[in-house]
Amino acid sequence: MTKIEACIFDLDGVIVDTARYHYLAWREMAAELGFNFTIEDNERLKGVSRMRSLEIMLEVGGITLDEAHKLELAERKNRDYLSYIEKMTPNEILPGVIDFLNSVRSKGIKTAIGSASKNTPMILDKLQLTSYFDAIIDGNKVSEAKPNPEVFLKGAYELGVSPSNCIVFEDAAAGVEAALRGGMKCVGIGQPENLPGANLVVPGFDHFTLEMLHKV
Ligand code: B16
Ligand code: MG
C-alpha cells in the first residue's frame, strides 16, 4: 500500500466546472468565424493550454491563421472567458470538494493545485480557496503542457514530497497521462471512457472518501 503524503488537484473540471465557460467563449468565437463548435469538440480542449486549444478549435473549422492573428484571437477569447469568471462565487465549488480538502488537511496530508490555467490565481480567489493549498502550480509556472508531467512534478517538489507518495485528481486524459508519467497515482474525475489509465475513476468528490485514498 502506498503512503499518500500529498494530494495534487487539477483545477478546471475537478475543483470547479469552468469547462462550460471555456466552451461558451470558444463557441462564440467559432460562430463568428462561421462554424459550429460542439460540446463533443470541446472535450479535446480539456487540460490543454490556451494556445493549443485555439489551434484545435481552428482545426475543427478548417481554418489556418498566422501567429499574430492567433495571438490576437487567444487574447480575445481570454477576455470573453474572464467576463464569465469574474461573476463566479464559492457556490460554484463542485460538491464534496471542501469536505475532502478539510479531511485530508486535518490528517496532515499536503495539498497543491496543478493546473494548465493561467487564470488559476484569480479563480481560486473568486472561490475563496487560495488558503486551502500549500503549493499552487499553474500555467504561469510551467513551460511544458500536460501530458508532460512538469506541472505535477513541480507541485511535488514545492511540497517536498516524493512523486510516488502523491496522488493526482484529474478530469482530462492529458492530465491522467501526465500524472502517470510523473510516477504518481491518479484518480480520474468523470467518466471512465474519457480517462484511460486512471487508477480509479469517480464521478466527483461526493463519491470519494479519505478511506479510499489509501486503497487507490
Ligand atoms: P487558461 P486545468 C485547463 O485547466 C483547462 O482544462 C483547459 O481547457 C484550458 O485551455 C487551460 O486550462 C488553459 O486555461 O486559458 O485559463 O490559461 O484543467 O489544467 O485546470
Ligand atoms: Mg481539468
Short mmCIF file of C-alpha atoms and ligand atoms in Angstrom, two decimals:
data_model
loop_
_atom_site.label_atom_id
_atom_site.label_comp_id
_atom_site.label_asym_id
_atom_site.label_seq_id
_atom_site.Cartn_x
_atom_site.Cartn_y
_atom_site.Cartn_z
CA MET A 1 0.00 0.00 0.00
CA THR A 2 1.39 3.43 -0.98
CA LYS A 3 1.68 6.02 1.77
CA ILE A 4 -0.10 9.11 0.46
CA GLU A 5 1.57 12.31 1.69
CA ALA A 6 0.16 14.78 -0.82
CA CYS A 7 -2.90 15.33 -2.99
CA ILE A 8 -2.44 17.39 -6.16
CA PHE A 9 -5.61 18.74 -7.73
CA ASP A 10 -6.23 19.85 -11.27
CA LEU A 11 -8.44 22.97 -11.16
CA ASP A 12 -10.80 23.20 -14.14
CA GLY A 13 -13.23 20.27 -14.02
CA VAL A 14 -12.02 18.99 -10.63
CA ILE A 15 -12.47 21.87 -8.17
CA VAL A 16 -14.84 23.95 -10.30
CA ASP A 17 -16.67 23.49 -13.60
CA THR A 18 -15.03 26.24 -15.63
CA ALA A 19 -15.11 23.99 -18.75
CA ARG A 20 -18.56 25.33 -19.58
CA TYR A 21 -17.25 28.92 -19.54
CA HIS A 22 -14.28 27.96 -21.72
CA TYR A 23 -16.81 26.29 -24.05
CA LEU A 24 -19.10 29.33 -24.23
CA ALA A 25 -16.17 31.60 -25.13
CA TRP A 26 -14.75 29.20 -27.79
CA ARG A 27 -18.20 28.54 -29.26
CA GLU A 28 -18.89 32.28 -29.66
CA MET A 29 -15.57 32.71 -31.40
CA ALA A 30 -16.22 29.73 -33.72
CA ALA A 31 -19.63 31.17 -34.59
CA GLU A 32 -18.00 34.49 -35.51
CA LEU A 33 -15.56 32.58 -37.69
CA GLY A 34 -18.51 30.86 -39.36
CA PHE A 35 -18.62 27.31 -37.99
CA ASN A 36 -20.26 25.26 -35.27
CA PHE A 37 -18.12 24.12 -32.32
CA THR A 38 -19.86 21.29 -30.47
CA ILE A 39 -19.69 20.14 -26.86
CA GLU A 40 -18.01 16.95 -28.16
CA ASP A 41 -15.33 19.05 -29.87
CA ASN A 42 -14.83 20.85 -26.55
CA GLU A 43 -13.74 17.57 -24.85
CA ARG A 44 -10.49 17.85 -26.80
CA LEU A 45 -9.69 21.19 -25.11
CA LYS A 46 -9.77 19.91 -21.54
CA GLY A 47 -6.41 20.22 -19.80
CA VAL A 48 -4.59 21.65 -22.83
CA SER A 49 -3.09 25.16 -22.98
CA ARG A 50 -4.93 28.24 -24.26
CA MET A 51 -2.93 28.42 -27.49
CA ARG A 52 -3.24 24.69 -28.18
CA SER A 53 -6.99 24.97 -27.52
CA LEU A 54 -7.22 27.71 -30.15
CA GLU A 55 -5.31 25.55 -32.63
CA ILE A 56 -7.69 22.61 -32.06
CA MET A 57 -10.71 24.92 -32.43
CA LEU A 58 -9.36 26.31 -35.72
CA GLU A 59 -8.57 22.76 -36.90
CA VAL A 60 -12.24 21.82 -36.31
CA GLY A 61 -13.27 24.78 -38.50
CA GLY A 62 -10.63 24.01 -41.13
CA ILE A 63 -9.10 27.50 -40.66
CA THR A 64 -5.39 28.39 -40.92
CA LEU A 65 -4.11 31.69 -39.48
CA ASP A 66 -0.71 33.32 -38.94
CA GLU A 67 0.85 33.58 -35.45
CA ALA A 68 -0.08 37.24 -34.92
CA HIS A 69 -3.73 36.59 -35.70
CA LYS A 70 -3.74 33.51 -33.45
CA LEU A 71 -2.31 35.52 -30.55
CA GLU A 72 -4.98 38.17 -31.03
CA LEU A 73 -7.76 35.54 -31.01
CA ALA A 74 -6.33 33.79 -27.93
CA GLU A 75 -6.29 37.12 -26.07
CA ARG A 76 -9.82 37.93 -27.15
CA LYS A 77 -11.09 34.50 -26.06
CA ASN A 78 -9.48 35.04 -22.67
CA ARG A 79 -11.20 38.42 -22.24
CA ASP A 80 -14.57 36.80 -23.03
CA TYR A 81 -13.79 33.91 -20.65
CA LEU A 82 -12.84 36.34 -17.87
CA SER A 83 -16.18 38.11 -18.22
CA TYR A 84 -17.79 34.81 -17.07
CA ILE A 85 -15.15 34.05 -14.41
CA GLU A 86 -15.47 37.49 -12.81
CA LYS A 87 -19.01 36.60 -11.71
CA MET A 88 -18.03 33.28 -10.09
CA THR A 89 -18.73 32.71 -6.38
CA PRO A 90 -17.82 29.96 -3.85
CA ASN A 91 -21.24 28.40 -4.64
CA GLU A 92 -19.67 27.04 -7.82
CA ILE A 93 -17.12 24.86 -5.99
CA LEU A 94 -18.02 21.30 -7.02
CA PRO A 95 -19.87 19.08 -4.48
CA GLY A 96 -17.71 17.38 -1.83
CA VAL A 97 -14.54 19.36 -2.63
CA ILE A 98 -14.39 21.47 0.56
CA ASP A 99 -15.14 18.48 2.83
CA PHE A 100 -12.47 16.41 1.12
CA LEU A 101 -9.88 19.22 1.35
CA ASN A 102 -10.65 19.67 5.04
CA SER A 103 -10.41 15.95 5.76
CA VAL A 104 -7.05 15.41 4.02
CA ARG A 105 -5.54 18.56 5.54
CA SER A 106 -6.70 17.54 9.03
CA LYS A 107 -4.66 14.32 8.58
CA GLY A 108 -1.51 16.29 7.73
CA ILE A 109 -1.67 15.41 4.02
CA LYS A 110 -0.38 18.28 1.91
CA THR A 111 -2.41 19.82 -0.91
CA ALA A 112 -1.46 21.50 -4.17
CA ILE A 113 -3.03 22.75 -7.38
CA GLY A 114 -1.57 21.53 -10.69
CA SER A 115 -3.39 23.37 -13.47
CA ALA A 116 -2.70 24.44 -17.05
CA SER A 117 -4.73 27.61 -16.50
CA LYS A 118 -3.01 30.97 -16.33
CA ASN A 119 -6.16 32.27 -14.62
CA THR A 120 -5.69 29.96 -11.60
CA PRO A 121 -4.88 32.71 -9.04
CA MET A 122 -7.99 34.69 -9.97
CA ILE A 123 -10.27 31.62 -9.96
CA LEU A 124 -9.02 30.47 -6.53
CA ASP A 125 -9.51 33.99 -5.22
CA LYS A 126 -13.10 34.15 -6.51
CA LEU A 127 -13.79 30.76 -4.91
CA GLN A 128 -12.05 31.83 -1.66
CA LEU A 129 -9.92 28.67 -1.82
CA THR A 130 -6.34 30.01 -2.02
CA SER A 131 -5.54 29.22 1.63
CA TYR A 132 -6.53 25.53 1.18
CA PHE A 133 -3.36 24.81 -0.84
CA ASP A 134 0.27 24.52 0.28
CA ALA A 135 1.50 24.99 -3.29
CA ILE A 136 -0.07 26.38 -6.45
CA ILE A 137 1.49 25.42 -9.79
CA ASP A 138 -0.31 26.82 -12.81
CA GLY A 139 0.13 27.74 -16.48
CA ASN A 140 2.27 30.73 -15.49
CA LYS A 141 4.89 28.50 -13.84
CA VAL A 142 5.38 25.71 -16.40
CA SER A 143 6.90 25.56 -19.85
CA GLU A 144 5.60 22.10 -20.85
CA ALA A 145 1.87 21.38 -21.15
CA LYS A 146 0.16 18.18 -19.95
CA PRO A 147 0.66 15.26 -20.81
CA ASN A 148 4.18 16.36 -19.84
CA PRO A 149 4.37 15.77 -16.07
CA GLU A 150 6.15 19.09 -15.31
CA VAL A 151 3.17 20.73 -13.56
CA PHE A 152 2.73 17.83 -11.12
CA LEU A 153 6.46 17.24 -10.56
CA LYS A 154 6.87 20.93 -9.67
CA GLY A 155 3.95 20.56 -7.25
CA ALA A 156 5.56 17.55 -5.54
CA TYR A 157 8.89 19.39 -5.39
CA GLU A 158 7.36 22.52 -3.80
CA LEU A 159 5.57 20.35 -1.25
CA GLY A 160 8.77 18.41 -0.51
CA VAL A 161 7.06 15.06 -1.21
CA SER A 162 8.33 12.25 -3.43
CA PRO A 163 6.16 11.76 -6.58
CA SER A 164 5.49 8.15 -5.57
CA ASN A 165 3.74 9.45 -2.43
CA CYS A 166 1.47 11.82 -4.37
CA ILE A 167 -1.98 11.26 -5.75
CA VAL A 168 -3.35 13.44 -8.56
CA PHE A 169 -7.03 14.23 -9.21
CA GLU A 170 -7.72 14.92 -12.89
CA ASP A 171 -10.67 15.30 -15.27
CA ALA A 172 -8.71 15.22 -18.56
CA ALA A 173 -6.99 12.35 -20.38
CA ALA A 174 -3.86 14.51 -20.90
CA GLY A 175 -3.74 15.13 -17.14
CA VAL A 176 -4.07 11.43 -16.25
CA GLU A 177 -1.18 10.67 -18.61
CA ALA A 178 0.89 13.49 -17.05
CA ALA A 179 0.34 12.11 -13.53
CA LEU A 180 1.27 8.55 -14.51
CA ARG A 181 4.34 9.73 -16.45
CA GLY A 182 5.36 11.63 -13.29
CA GLY A 183 5.27 8.39 -11.29
CA MET A 184 2.13 9.35 -9.36
CA LYS A 185 -1.19 7.65 -8.76
CA CYS A 186 -4.21 9.22 -10.43
CA VAL A 187 -7.90 9.39 -9.58
CA GLY A 188 -9.99 10.38 -12.60
CA ILE A 189 -12.97 12.67 -12.04
CA GLY A 190 -15.62 11.98 -14.69
CA GLN A 191 -16.40 9.00 -16.92
CA PRO A 192 -14.01 6.01 -17.24
CA GLU A 193 -14.19 6.04 -21.07
CA ASN A 194 -12.69 9.57 -21.12
CA LEU A 195 -9.92 8.78 -18.60
CA PRO A 196 -7.87 5.77 -19.74
CA GLY A 197 -5.12 4.64 -17.37
CA ALA A 198 -6.52 6.26 -14.21
CA ASN A 199 -6.11 4.03 -11.12
CA LEU A 200 -9.71 4.77 -10.18
CA VAL A 201 -12.46 6.90 -11.73
CA VAL A 202 -15.27 8.53 -9.70
CA PRO A 203 -17.95 10.98 -10.87
CA GLY A 204 -16.95 13.60 -8.27
CA PHE A 205 -15.71 14.17 -4.71
CA ASP A 206 -19.10 13.33 -3.26
CA HIS A 207 -18.15 9.76 -4.33
CA PHE A 208 -14.64 9.78 -2.85
CA THR A 209 -13.56 9.49 0.81
CA LEU A 210 -10.37 9.68 2.82
CA GLU A 211 -10.56 5.90 3.37
CA MET A 212 -10.49 5.31 -0.40
CA LEU A 213 -7.33 7.41 -0.72
CA HIS A 214 -5.08 4.68 0.64
CA LYS A 215 -6.68 1.95 -1.48
CA VAL A 216 -6.04 3.60 -4.86
P1 B16 B 1 -6.43 29.45 -19.41
P2 B16 B 1 -6.86 22.62 -15.93
C1 B16 B 1 -7.04 23.99 -18.23
O1 B16 B 1 -7.14 23.94 -16.85
C2 B16 B 1 -8.38 23.77 -18.93
O2 B16 B 1 -8.83 22.46 -18.71
C3 B16 B 1 -8.21 23.99 -20.41
O3 B16 B 1 -9.45 23.81 -21.06
C4 B16 B 1 -7.68 25.41 -20.64
O4 B16 B 1 -7.45 25.63 -22.02
C5 B16 B 1 -6.35 25.57 -19.88
O5 B16 B 1 -6.58 25.32 -18.50
C6 B16 B 1 -5.78 26.96 -20.03
O6 B16 B 1 -6.61 27.87 -19.37
O7 B16 B 1 -6.87 29.92 -20.76
O8 B16 B 1 -7.31 29.91 -18.28
O9 B16 B 1 -4.97 29.75 -19.14
O10 B16 B 1 -7.91 21.64 -16.31
O11 B16 B 1 -5.43 22.18 -16.22
O12 B16 B 1 -7.04 23.18 -14.53
MG MG B 2 -9.08 19.93 -15.85
#
